[in-house]
Coordinates of C-alpha atoms (C1' of nucleotides) in Angstrom, one line a residue:
Chain Q
X1 CA -0.1 0.0 0.0
X2 CA 2.6 2.5 1.2
X3 CA 4.8 1.6 -1.8
X4 CA 1.9 2.5 -4.1
X5 CA 1.3 5.7 -2.4
X6 CA 4.9 6.6 -2.5
X7 CA 4.7 6.0 -6.4
X8 CA 1.7 8.3 -6.5
X9 CA 3.6 11.1 -4.8
X10 CA 6.4 10.6 -7.0
X11 CA 4.0 10.8 -9.9
X12 CA 2.9 14.4 -8.6
X13 CA 6.6 15.3 -8.3
X14 CA 7.0 14.1 -12.1
X15 CA 4.3 16.2 -13.3
X16 CA 6.0 19.4 -11.7
X17 CA 9.3 18.1 -13.3
X18 CA 7.4 17.8 -16.6
X19 CA 6.7 21.3 -16.5
X20 CA 10.2 22.3 -16.0
X21 CA 11.1 20.0 -18.8
X22 CA 8.8 21.7 -21.2
X23 CA 10.2 24.9 -20.2
X24 CA 13.3 23.4 -21.6
X25 CA 15.3 23.6 -18.4
X26 CA 16.2 20.0 -17.3
X27 CA 17.8 19.3 -14.0
X28 CA 18.9 16.0 -12.8
X29 CA 16.7 15.8 -9.8
X30 CA 13.8 16.0 -12.1
X31 CA 14.8 13.0 -14.2
X32 CA 12.4 10.3 -14.1
X33 CA 12.7 7.6 -11.3
X34 CA 11.5 4.0 -11.2
X35 CA 8.7 2.9 -9.2
X36 CA 10.0 -0.7 -8.6
X37 CA 12.2 0.4 -5.8
X38 CA 15.5 0.5 -7.8
X39 CA 17.7 3.1 -6.8
X40 CA 19.9 3.2 -9.9
X41 CA 20.6 1.3 -13.2
X42 CA 24.4 1.9 -13.5
X43 CA 26.8 2.3 -10.7
X44 CA 30.7 2.3 -11.3
X45 CA 33.4 3.2 -8.7
X46 CA 37.0 2.5 -7.7
X47 CA 36.3 1.0 -4.2
X48 CA 37.5 2.2 -0.9
X49 CA 40.7 3.6 0.0
X50 CA 42.1 1.4 2.7
X51 CA 43.9 2.3 6.0
X52 CA 47.5 2.4 5.6
X53 CA 49.6 -0.3 6.9
X54 CA 51.0 -0.1 10.3
X55 CA 54.6 1.3 10.4
X56 CA 56.5 0.0 13.3
X57 CA 58.1 2.7 15.6
X58 CA 61.8 3.5 15.2
X59 CA 64.1 1.5 17.6
X60 CA 64.8 4.4 19.7
X61 CA 61.1 5.0 20.7
X62 CA 61.0 2.7 23.9
X63 CA 58.1 1.2 25.9
X64 CA 58.7 0.4 29.6
X65 CA 56.8 -2.1 31.8
X66 CA 57.2 -1.7 35.6
X67 CA 60.3 0.5 34.9
X68 CA 61.9 -2.1 32.6
X69 CA 62.5 -1.8 28.8
X70 CA 60.2 -4.1 27.0
X71 CA 60.3 -4.7 23.3
X72 CA 56.9 -5.2 21.9
X73 CA 55.9 -7.5 18.9
X74 CA 54.5 -5.4 16.0
X75 CA 50.8 -6.3 16.6
X76 CA 51.0 -5.4 20.4
X77 CA 53.1 -2.3 19.5
X78 CA 50.3 -1.2 17.3
X79 CA 47.5 -1.3 19.6
X80 CA 49.8 0.2 22.2
X81 CA 50.3 3.3 19.8
X82 CA 46.6 3.7 19.8
X83 CA 46.5 4.2 23.5
X84 CA 49.7 6.2 23.5
X85 CA 48.1 8.7 21.0
X86 CA 45.2 9.3 23.4
X87 CA 47.4 9.7 26.4
X88 CA 46.6 13.4 26.9
X89 CA 42.9 12.8 26.6
X90 CA 40.7 12.5 29.7
X91 CA 39.4 9.1 28.2
X92 CA 42.5 7.3 29.1
X93 CA 42.0 7.9 32.8
X94 CA 38.7 6.4 32.9
X95 CA 38.5 2.9 34.5
X96 CA 36.2 1.4 31.8
X97 CA 38.2 2.8 29.0
X98 CA 41.4 1.3 30.5
X99 CA 39.9 -2.1 31.4
X100 CA 38.3 -2.4 27.9
X101 CA 41.6 -1.4 26.2
X102 CA 43.8 -3.7 28.3
X103 CA 41.5 -6.7 27.6
X104 CA 41.6 -6.2 24.0
X105 CA 45.2 -5.3 23.8
X106 CA 46.1 -8.7 25.7
X107 CA 44.5 -10.4 22.7
X108 CA 47.2 -9.0 20.4
X109 CA 50.2 -9.9 22.5
X110 CA 52.6 -12.9 22.3
X111 CA 52.1 -15.5 25.1
X112 CA 55.6 -14.1 26.4
X113 CA 54.1 -10.5 26.5
X114 CA 50.9 -11.8 28.1
X115 CA 52.9 -13.2 30.8
X116 CA 55.1 -10.3 31.4
X117 CA 52.4 -7.6 31.3
X118 CA 49.8 -8.2 33.8
X119 CA 48.9 -4.9 35.0
X120 CA 48.1 -1.8 32.8
X121 CA 49.1 0.6 35.6
X122 CA 52.7 -0.5 35.3
X123 CA 52.7 0.3 31.5
X124 CA 54.7 3.4 30.5
X125 CA 53.6 4.7 27.0
X126 CA 55.2 8.2 27.4
X127 CA 58.0 7.8 25.0
X128 CA 55.5 6.8 22.4
X129 CA 53.2 9.5 23.3
X130 CA 56.1 12.1 23.0
X131 CA 57.2 10.6 19.7
X132 CA 53.9 11.3 18.3
X133 CA 53.6 14.7 19.5
X134 CA 57.0 15.5 18.0
X135 CA 55.8 14.0 14.8
X136 CA 52.8 16.1 14.5
X137 CA 55.0 19.0 15.6
X138 CA 57.3 18.4 12.5
X139 CA 54.4 18.1 10.3
X140 CA 53.3 21.6 11.3
X141 CA 56.8 22.7 10.7
X142 CA 57.0 21.3 7.1
X143 CA 58.1 23.6 4.2
X144 CA 55.6 25.1 1.8
X145 CA 56.9 22.7 -0.7
X146 CA 56.3 19.6 1.1
X147 CA 52.9 20.6 2.3
X148 CA 52.1 21.2 -1.3
X149 CA 53.2 17.7 -2.3
X150 CA 50.9 16.3 0.3
X151 CA 48.0 18.4 -0.7
X152 CA 48.6 17.3 -4.2
X153 CA 48.6 13.7 -3.4
X154 CA 45.6 14.0 -1.4
X155 CA 43.9 15.8 -4.3
X156 CA 45.1 12.8 -6.7
X157 CA 43.4 10.4 -4.3
X158 CA 40.4 12.5 -4.1
X159 CA 40.1 12.6 -8.0
X160 CA 40.6 8.7 -8.2
X161 CA 38.4 7.4 -5.5
X162 CA 36.2 10.4 -4.5
X163 CA 33.9 10.1 -7.4
X164 CA 31.6 7.4 -8.9
X165 CA 29.3 7.3 -11.8
X166 CA 25.7 6.7 -11.1
X167 CA 23.3 6.4 -13.9
X168 CA 24.2 9.4 -16.1
X169 CA 26.3 11.4 -13.5
X170 CA 29.6 11.8 -12.1
X171 CA 28.7 12.1 -8.2
X172 CA 31.0 12.9 -5.1
X173 CA 31.2 10.0 -2.7
X174 CA 30.8 10.9 1.0
X175 CA 33.3 8.9 2.8
X176 CA 35.4 6.8 0.5
X177 CA 38.2 6.0 3.2
X178 CA 38.0 2.8 5.3
X179 CA 37.9 3.9 9.0
X180 CA 41.4 3.1 10.3
X181 CA 42.0 0.9 13.3
X182 CA 42.0 2.5 16.7
X183 CA 40.5 2.5 20.1
X184 CA 36.7 2.9 20.2
X185 CA 35.5 6.2 21.8
X186 CA 31.9 6.0 22.6
X187 CA 30.0 9.2 23.8
X188 CA 28.8 9.6 27.3
X189 CA 29.1 6.7 29.6
X190 CA 29.6 4.1 27.1
X191 CA 30.1 0.7 28.3
X192 CA 32.6 -0.3 25.3
X193 CA 34.9 2.7 25.5
X194 CA 38.4 1.8 24.8
X195 CA 37.7 -1.4 23.1
X196 CA 40.0 -2.3 20.0
X197 CA 38.4 -1.1 16.7
X198 CA 40.1 -3.7 14.4
X199 CA 41.7 -3.1 11.1
X200 CA 39.4 -3.6 8.0
X201 CA 40.9 -5.9 5.4
X202 CA 39.6 -6.4 1.9
X203 CA 38.5 -9.8 2.7
X204 CA 36.0 -8.0 5.1
X205 CA 34.5 -5.7 2.5
X206 CA 31.6 -6.0 0.3
X207 CA 31.5 -4.1 -3.0
X208 CA 28.2 -3.0 -4.5
X209 CA 28.2 -1.8 -8.2
X210 CA 26.4 -2.6 -11.4
X211 CA 27.2 -5.8 -13.4
X212 CA 28.1 -4.0 -16.6
X213 CA 30.5 -1.6 -14.8
X214 CA 34.1 -1.9 -14.5
X215 CA 34.5 -3.6 -11.1
X216 CA 36.9 -2.0 -8.3
X217 CA 39.8 -4.4 -8.0
X218 CA 41.3 -5.3 -4.6
X219 CA 44.9 -4.8 -3.7
X220 CA 47.4 -7.2 -5.1
X221 CA 47.0 -10.6 -3.6
X222 CA 43.8 -10.0 -1.8
X223 CA 40.1 -10.4 -2.7
X224 CA 36.9 -8.6 -1.6
X225 CA 34.5 -10.5 0.7
X226 CA 32.0 -10.2 -1.9
X227 CA 31.0 -8.1 -5.1
X228 CA 27.2 -7.7 -5.3
X229 CA 25.0 -5.9 -7.8
X230 CA 22.1 -4.6 -5.7
X231 CA 20.3 -1.4 -7.2
X232 CA 17.7 -1.5 -4.3
X233 CA 20.2 0.0 -2.2
X234 CA 22.3 3.3 -2.5
X235 CA 25.8 2.3 -0.9
X236 CA 28.9 1.5 -2.8
X237 CA 30.9 -0.5 0.0
X238 CA 30.0 -2.0 3.3
X239 CA 31.7 -3.8 6.1
X240 CA 31.0 -5.0 9.4
X241 CA 32.5 -3.1 12.4
X242 CA 33.5 -5.4 15.4
X243 CA 32.4 -3.1 18.3
X244 CA 28.6 -3.1 17.9
X245 CA 28.6 -5.6 15.1
X246 CA 26.9 -3.2 12.9
X247 CA 27.3 -2.4 9.2
X248 CA 29.2 0.7 8.0
X249 CA 28.8 2.1 4.5
X250 CA 30.3 4.2 2.0
X251 CA 27.7 6.3 0.4
X252 CA 27.4 9.3 -1.7
X253 CA 27.8 13.0 -0.7
X254 CA 24.6 15.2 0.2
X255 CA 25.1 16.9 -3.2
X256 CA 24.3 13.8 -5.2
X257 CA 20.9 13.2 -7.0
X258 CA 20.1 10.3 -4.6
X259 CA 20.5 12.3 -1.5
X260 CA 18.9 15.6 -2.7
X261 CA 16.0 13.7 -4.0
X262 CA 15.4 11.8 -0.6
X263 CA 15.9 15.2 1.1
X264 CA 13.2 16.8 -0.9
X265 CA 10.9 13.9 -0.3
X266 CA 11.4 14.3 3.4
X267 CA 10.1 18.1 3.3
X268 CA 7.2 17.1 1.0
X269 CA 6.3 14.6 3.7
X270 CA 6.6 17.3 6.4
X271 CA 4.3 19.7 4.5
X272 CA 1.7 16.9 4.2
X273 CA 1.8 16.7 7.9
X274 CA 1.2 20.4 7.9
X275 CA -2.1 19.9 6.0
X276 CA -3.4 17.5 8.6
X277 CA -1.6 18.6 11.8
X278 CA -4.8 20.3 13.1
X279 CA -6.7 17.0 12.8
X280 CA -4.2 15.0 14.4
X281 CA -3.7 17.4 17.4
X282 CA -7.6 17.2 17.8
X283 CA -7.2 13.5 17.6
X284 CA -4.5 13.1 20.3
X285 CA -6.3 15.3 22.7
X286 CA -9.4 13.2 22.3
X287 CA -7.4 10.3 23.0
X288 CA -6.2 11.6 26.4
X289 CA -9.6 10.6 27.6
X290 CA -9.6 7.2 26.1
X291 CA -10.8 4.1 28.3
X292 CA -7.6 2.2 27.1
X293 CA -4.5 3.0 28.8
X294 CA -2.4 2.0 25.7
X295 CA -4.2 4.8 23.7
X296 CA -3.8 7.4 26.4
X297 CA 0.0 6.6 26.6
X298 CA 0.3 6.8 22.8
X299 CA -1.4 10.2 22.9
X300 CA 0.4 11.8 25.8
X301 CA 3.7 10.7 24.1
X302 CA 2.8 12.2 20.7
X303 CA 1.8 15.3 22.4
X304 CA 5.4 15.4 23.8
X305 CA 6.9 14.6 20.5
X306 CA 4.9 17.3 18.8
X307 CA 5.0 20.0 21.4
X308 CA 8.7 19.4 22.5
X309 CA 10.2 18.0 19.3
X310 CA 11.2 14.9 21.2
X311 CA 12.8 12.0 19.3
X312 CA 10.9 8.8 18.9
X313 CA 13.0 6.8 21.4
X314 CA 13.7 3.4 20.2
X315 CA 14.6 0.7 22.8
X316 CA 18.3 0.0 23.1
X317 CA 20.1 -3.1 24.3
X318 CA 21.3 -2.8 27.8
X319 CA 24.9 -2.7 28.5
X320 CA 25.7 -2.4 24.7
X321 CA 25.3 1.3 24.6
X322 CA 25.4 4.5 26.7
X323 CA 22.0 4.8 28.6
X324 CA 20.0 7.4 26.7
X325 CA 16.4 7.7 26.0
X326 CA 13.9 9.6 23.6
X327 CA 10.0 10.0 24.3
X328 CA 8.9 6.2 24.1
X329 CA 11.7 5.0 26.3
X330 CA 11.5 7.8 29.0
X331 CA 11.5 6.3 32.5
X332 CA 9.9 7.4 35.6
X333 CA 13.0 9.0 36.9
X334 CA 13.3 11.3 34.1
X335 CA 10.1 13.5 34.7
X336 CA 9.0 15.3 37.7
X337 CA 5.5 16.4 38.2
X338 CA 4.7 19.9 39.9
X339 CA 0.9 20.5 40.5
X340 CA 2.2 24.3 41.2
X341 CA 5.4 25.9 40.3
X342 CA 5.7 29.5 41.0
X343 CA 2.9 31.1 39.3
X344 CA 2.2 28.1 36.8
X345 CA -0.1 25.1 37.1
X346 CA 0.7 21.4 36.1
X347 CA 4.3 21.7 35.4
X348 CA 6.3 18.9 34.1
X349 CA 10.1 18.8 34.4
X350 CA 12.2 16.8 32.1
X351 CA 15.7 15.8 32.9
X352 CA 17.2 13.0 30.9
X353 CA 20.1 12.2 28.5
X354 CA 19.2 12.0 24.8
X355 CA 21.1 11.1 21.7
X356 CA 24.9 11.7 22.2
X357 CA 24.3 11.9 26.0
X358 CA 23.3 15.5 25.5
X359 CA 21.2 16.4 28.4
X360 CA 17.7 17.6 27.8
X361 CA 16.3 19.7 30.5
X362 CA 13.1 21.6 30.4
X363 CA 10.1 22.7 32.4
X364 CA 6.8 22.9 30.7
X365 CA 3.2 23.7 31.9
X366 CA 0.9 21.1 30.3
X367 CA -2.8 20.8 30.3
X368 CA -4.6 19.5 33.2
X369 CA -5.6 16.3 31.4
X370 CA -2.0 15.6 30.4
X371 CA -0.9 16.0 34.0
X372 CA -3.5 13.6 35.4
X373 CA -2.6 11.0 32.8
X374 CA 1.1 11.4 33.9
X375 CA 0.1 10.9 37.4
X376 CA -1.8 7.7 36.5
X377 CA 1.2 6.5 34.4
X378 CA 3.4 6.9 37.4
X379 CA 1.3 5.0 39.8
X380 CA 2.9 2.1 41.5
X381 CA 6.2 2.5 39.5
X382 CA 9.9 2.5 40.3
X383 CA 12.1 5.2 39.2
X384 CA 13.8 2.8 36.6
X385 CA 10.3 1.7 35.2
X386 CA 9.1 3.0 31.8
X387 CA 6.9 5.9 31.9
X388 CA 5.1 4.7 28.9
X389 CA 5.0 0.9 29.6
X390 CA 2.3 0.0 27.1
X391 CA 4.1 2.2 24.3
X392 CA 7.0 1.8 21.9
X393 CA 8.0 3.3 18.7
X394 CA 6.7 0.6 16.6
X395 CA 3.3 0.9 18.2
X396 CA 3.4 4.7 17.8
X397 CA 4.6 4.6 14.2
X398 CA 2.0 2.1 13.2
X399 CA -0.5 4.5 14.4
X400 CA 0.9 7.6 12.8
X401 CA 1.1 5.5 9.4
X402 CA -2.7 5.0 9.7
X403 CA -3.2 8.8 10.4
X404 CA -1.2 10.0 7.2
X405 CA 0.6 8.1 4.6
X406 CA 4.5 8.2 5.4
X407 CA 3.9 9.5 8.8
X408 CA 6.6 8.7 11.4
X409 CA 7.6 10.3 14.8
X410 CA 10.4 12.1 13.2
X411 CA 8.4 13.9 10.7
X412 CA 7.2 16.0 13.6
X413 CA 10.6 17.3 14.2
X414 CA 11.0 18.2 10.7
X415 CA 7.6 20.0 10.5
X416 CA 7.8 21.8 13.7
X417 CA 11.5 22.9 12.8
X418 CA 10.6 24.2 9.4
X419 CA 7.3 25.7 10.4
X420 CA 9.0 27.6 13.2
X421 CA 11.6 28.8 11.1
X422 CA 9.0 30.2 8.5
X423 CA 7.0 31.8 11.2
X424 CA 10.1 33.3 13.0
X425 CA 11.4 34.7 9.8
X426 CA 8.0 36.4 9.2
X427 CA 8.1 37.9 12.6
X428 CA 11.7 39.1 12.9
X429 CA 12.8 40.3 9.3
X430 CA 12.7 44.1 9.0
X431 CA 13.8 46.0 6.0
X432 CA 17.1 47.2 7.3
X433 CA 20.6 46.6 6.5
X434 CA 21.9 43.2 5.4
X435 CA 23.8 42.5 8.7
X436 CA 20.5 43.2 10.6
X437 CA 18.6 40.8 8.2
X438 CA 21.2 38.2 9.0
X439 CA 20.9 38.6 12.6
X440 CA 17.1 38.0 12.3
X441 CA 17.9 35.0 10.2
X442 CA 20.3 33.5 12.7
X443 CA 17.6 34.2 15.5
X444 CA 15.0 32.4 13.5
X445 CA 17.5 29.5 13.2
X446 CA 18.4 29.7 16.9
X447 CA 14.6 29.4 17.9
X448 CA 14.6 26.1 16.0
X449 CA 17.9 25.0 17.5
X450 CA 16.7 25.6 20.8
X451 CA 13.4 23.7 20.1
X452 CA 15.4 20.8 19.0
X453 CA 18.0 21.0 21.9
X454 CA 20.9 21.3 19.6
X455 CA 23.3 22.6 22.3
X456 CA 27.0 22.9 22.2
X457 CA 29.6 23.4 24.8
X458 CA 30.6 27.1 25.0
X459 CA 33.6 27.4 22.9
X460 CA 36.8 27.4 25.1
X461 CA 37.8 30.7 23.6
X462 CA 34.4 32.2 23.7
X463 CA 35.2 34.9 26.5
X464 CA 38.1 36.0 24.5
X465 CA 36.8 36.2 21.3
X466 CA 33.8 38.1 22.7
X467 CA 36.4 40.7 24.1
X468 CA 38.3 40.8 21.0
X469 CA 35.2 41.8 19.2
X470 CA 34.2 44.2 21.9
X471 CA 37.7 45.9 21.4
X472 CA 37.0 46.2 17.9
X473 CA 33.8 47.8 18.4
X474 CA 35.3 50.4 20.8
X475 CA 37.8 51.3 18.4
X476 CA 35.3 51.6 15.6
X477 CA 33.3 53.8 17.7
X478 CA 36.3 56.2 18.7
X479 CA 37.2 56.1 15.0
X480 CA 33.5 57.4 14.3
X481 CA 33.8 60.2 16.7
X482 CA 37.2 61.3 15.2
X483 CA 35.7 61.4 11.8
X484 CA 34.1 64.5 10.5
X485 CA 33.6 63.9 6.5
X486 CA 30.2 62.9 5.9
X487 CA 30.9 60.1 3.5
X488 CA 33.3 58.6 5.7
X489 CA 31.1 58.9 8.7
X490 CA 28.5 56.7 7.0
X491 CA 30.8 54.0 6.1
X492 CA 32.3 53.9 9.5
X493 CA 28.6 53.8 11.1
X494 CA 28.0 50.9 8.7
X495 CA 31.2 49.0 9.8
X496 CA 30.3 49.6 13.5
X497 CA 26.7 48.4 13.2
X498 CA 28.0 45.3 11.4
X499 CA 30.4 44.5 14.2
X500 CA 27.7 45.3 16.7
X501 CA 25.3 42.8 15.1
X502 CA 28.0 40.2 14.9
X503 CA 28.6 40.7 18.7
X504 CA 25.0 40.2 19.4
X505 CA 24.9 37.1 17.2
X506 CA 27.8 35.6 18.7
X507 CA 26.6 36.3 22.3
X508 CA 23.2 34.7 21.8
X509 CA 24.8 31.8 20.0
X510 CA 27.1 30.8 23.1
X511 CA 25.7 27.5 23.7
X512 CA 23.7 27.0 20.7
X513 CA 24.5 24.9 17.7
X514 CA 22.8 26.0 14.4
X515 CA 24.5 23.5 12.0
X516 CA 22.4 20.6 12.7
X517 CA 19.0 22.0 12.2
X518 CA 20.1 24.0 9.2
X519 CA 21.3 20.8 7.6
X520 CA 18.8 18.5 8.6
X521 CA 15.7 20.2 9.9
X522 CA 14.8 23.3 7.9
X523 CA 13.3 23.1 4.5
X524 CA 15.9 25.0 2.3
X525 CA 13.3 26.4 0.1
X526 CA 12.2 28.6 3.1
X527 CA 15.6 30.1 3.4
X528 CA 15.9 30.4 -0.5
X529 CA 12.6 32.4 -0.7
X530 CA 13.7 34.6 2.2
X531 CA 17.0 35.4 0.5
X532 CA 15.2 36.3 -2.7
X533 CA 12.4 38.3 -0.8
X534 CA 14.9 40.4 1.2
X535 CA 17.6 40.6 -1.3
X536 CA 20.3 38.9 0.7
X537 CA 23.1 37.4 -1.0
X538 CA 22.8 33.6 -1.0
X539 CA 26.3 33.3 0.5
X540 CA 25.5 35.1 3.5
X541 CA 23.1 32.1 4.6
X542 CA 24.7 29.0 2.9
X543 CA 28.2 28.3 2.2
X544 CA 29.6 26.5 -0.6
X545 CA 29.1 23.0 0.5
X546 CA 25.4 24.0 1.8
X547 CA 24.6 25.4 -1.6
X548 CA 25.7 22.2 -3.2
X549 CA 23.6 20.2 -0.8
X550 CA 20.6 22.4 -1.6
X551 CA 21.1 22.9 -5.3
X552 CA 17.6 21.4 -5.7
X553 CA 15.9 24.0 -3.4
X554 CA 17.8 26.9 -4.8
X555 CA 16.7 25.8 -8.3
X556 CA 13.1 25.4 -7.2
X557 CA 12.0 28.0 -4.8
X558 CA 10.8 31.5 -5.7
X559 CA 10.4 34.2 -3.2
X560 CA 6.7 33.3 -2.7
X561 CA 7.5 29.8 -1.5
X562 CA 5.3 28.6 1.3
X563 CA 6.4 25.7 3.5
Chain U
dA1 C1' 4.0 -9.8 18.7
dC2 C1' 8.8 -9.8 19.0
dA3 C1' 13.6 -9.9 17.5
dT4 C1' 17.3 -8.8 14.6
dA5 C1' 19.4 -7.1 10.4
dG6 C1' 20.0 -3.6 7.4
dA7 C1' 19.7 0.9 5.3
dC8 C1' 19.8 5.5 6.0
dT9 C1' 19.6 10.1 8.6
dT10 C1' 21.1 13.0 12.4
dG11 C1' 24.6 14.5 15.6
dT12 C1' 28.7 16.1 18.1
dA13 C1' 33.8 16.3 18.1
dT14 C1' 37.9 17.2 16.1
dC15 C1' 40.9 18.3 12.5
dC16 C1' 42.9 21.3 9.5
dA17 C1' 43.6 25.1 6.2
dC18 C1' 43.3 29.7 5.7
dG19 C1' 43.4 34.5 6.4
dG20 C1' 44.4 38.0 9.5
dT21 C1' 47.3 39.9 13.0
dA22 C1' 51.3 40.9 16.4
Chain I
dT1 C1' 57.4 35.0 10.2
dA2 C1' 55.2 32.8 13.9
dC3 C1' 50.9 32.7 16.1
dC4 C1' 45.9 32.5 16.5
dG5 C1' 41.1 32.1 15.7
dT6 C1' 37.8 30.6 12.9
dG7 C1' 34.8 28.2 9.5
dG8 C1' 34.3 24.5 7.1
dA9 C1' 35.6 19.6 6.0
dT10 C1' 35.9 15.2 7.9
dA11 C1' 35.3 11.4 11.1
dC12 C1' 32.4 8.2 12.7
dA13 C1' 29.0 7.5 16.5
dA14 C1' 24.2 7.1 17.5
dG15 C1' 19.9 7.8 16.2
dT16 C1' 15.3 6.3 13.4
dC17 C1' 12.6 3.2 10.8
dT18 C1' 11.7 -0.7 7.6
dA19 C1' 12.2 -5.3 6.2
dT20 C1' 12.3 -10.1 7.4
dG21 C1' 11.9 -14.2 9.7
dT22 C1' 10.0 -16.9 13.6

DNA sequence: ACATAGACTTGTATCCACGGTA
DNA sequence: TACCGTGGATACAAGTCTATGT
């Protein structure tokens, strides 16, 4: 059913495309797509760039165990260097990191090494660490010529391996290098931190390309695990990593047709949600009164997802990853209920670790009915029990699918982000200078980032860089006072104003990360339309990479575009 | 209904080149 | 010329969601 619908929506898009074709402009994202689920007809590439082989340390770099010199076998030495390279990092002081590292390291040791090395705390990696620091220092000190040579070599590799041909187009590949071996660094309190991420060999690698293409060849004397020709998927290369046992892929760059089209489709789904969101909201409010606990939980969860832009919250395997949650996996310990708080009633306090162990903290007054439901859900539960014990993402998404074709929990995030940007832009933009307009744009973007909880650690240099900017402003101010000529005054006033806008922007952005929402949540056509309407140069809003990624939108949207 | 594999999107941290400045 | 701050690129981890098998 849904496949047919997808076909139908593509058909609509095709009609739009046809109009473009008729007007004799023909872009690649408007080419006809198949309806049988195949993603391409022809795919040719050179395969991945493998990690360089291990180069043993020079003899003068020593490793000491319990104060005594110990020569390590190459495999054991390699793993030791991974640790040594991270010695300055806080990770290496964590008990879990050291324990996991030590356990995996032992697996690489000879039996003699195993018997000698019995306590990680007696290992002295400092000479190795110093050596790598010196190396990186030497790299910085290289002559212009040497640096240029490296640059040219990188460029050559990029030209050879960084592109593929998919159907009729040469496309940029996203990540064409196989991840090198090293120590796994999870985010947050990860139970597997420090484990050895092993080296990927050609024999681990699956190649995907079309039958009639020139197949990538494995390095001399090796073979690929498999060469397959599956045009129902978009990846070129895959392998299984050993930490979680999950599959990693080499895929195309966001500028590619295949990614751009998917992106476009995502925003079209969010726009369809816009058309029926009132109905859905009325529906879940009704469901708060349902006789069925399951339905009430579903409705309250959906309210959170809609109102707070929470993620769906899939279940995670305990002990395999950091303990983080989303909406459906919230536990009793993650919320607190306050019948009264200051001058507000029915306040819910959220405090939990979300994706990437980023803390979500928020206090929100809710409607009485939601509050009462939450009290009900909490009855007779322990802190570690699920808040929504009758609900998971699969149940929720099945329900959403019935309400609107293609609707899943994450569409709400996209929808709410994009509609917020559009509203905020309307509200904030005034017909002033370009810097003032850009400040408005960034403020609108910021409203979305706050909604989506896209935080960042305040940059270490924040205070200093703020001071520098203030110094510049003060100097400009003095310069202005010292200037008499009318024309010069005007120019300096403009410069001053620009600096002030910049300062405001930077200050407000201290702990906010705009990039993620800009790249993943905001329909780029809203921004394109805004730029056209207010005569702001596109480059002020989107850098080169972003313009490439959003090429489809830049081509498509006019100043009257409505999300 | 449930578990798991697989494919793809979303997310932060880190690296690095570049341009401006002392 | 060395240094420094910054924006953009890169790396890769961590989510979401679908398909498939039992």
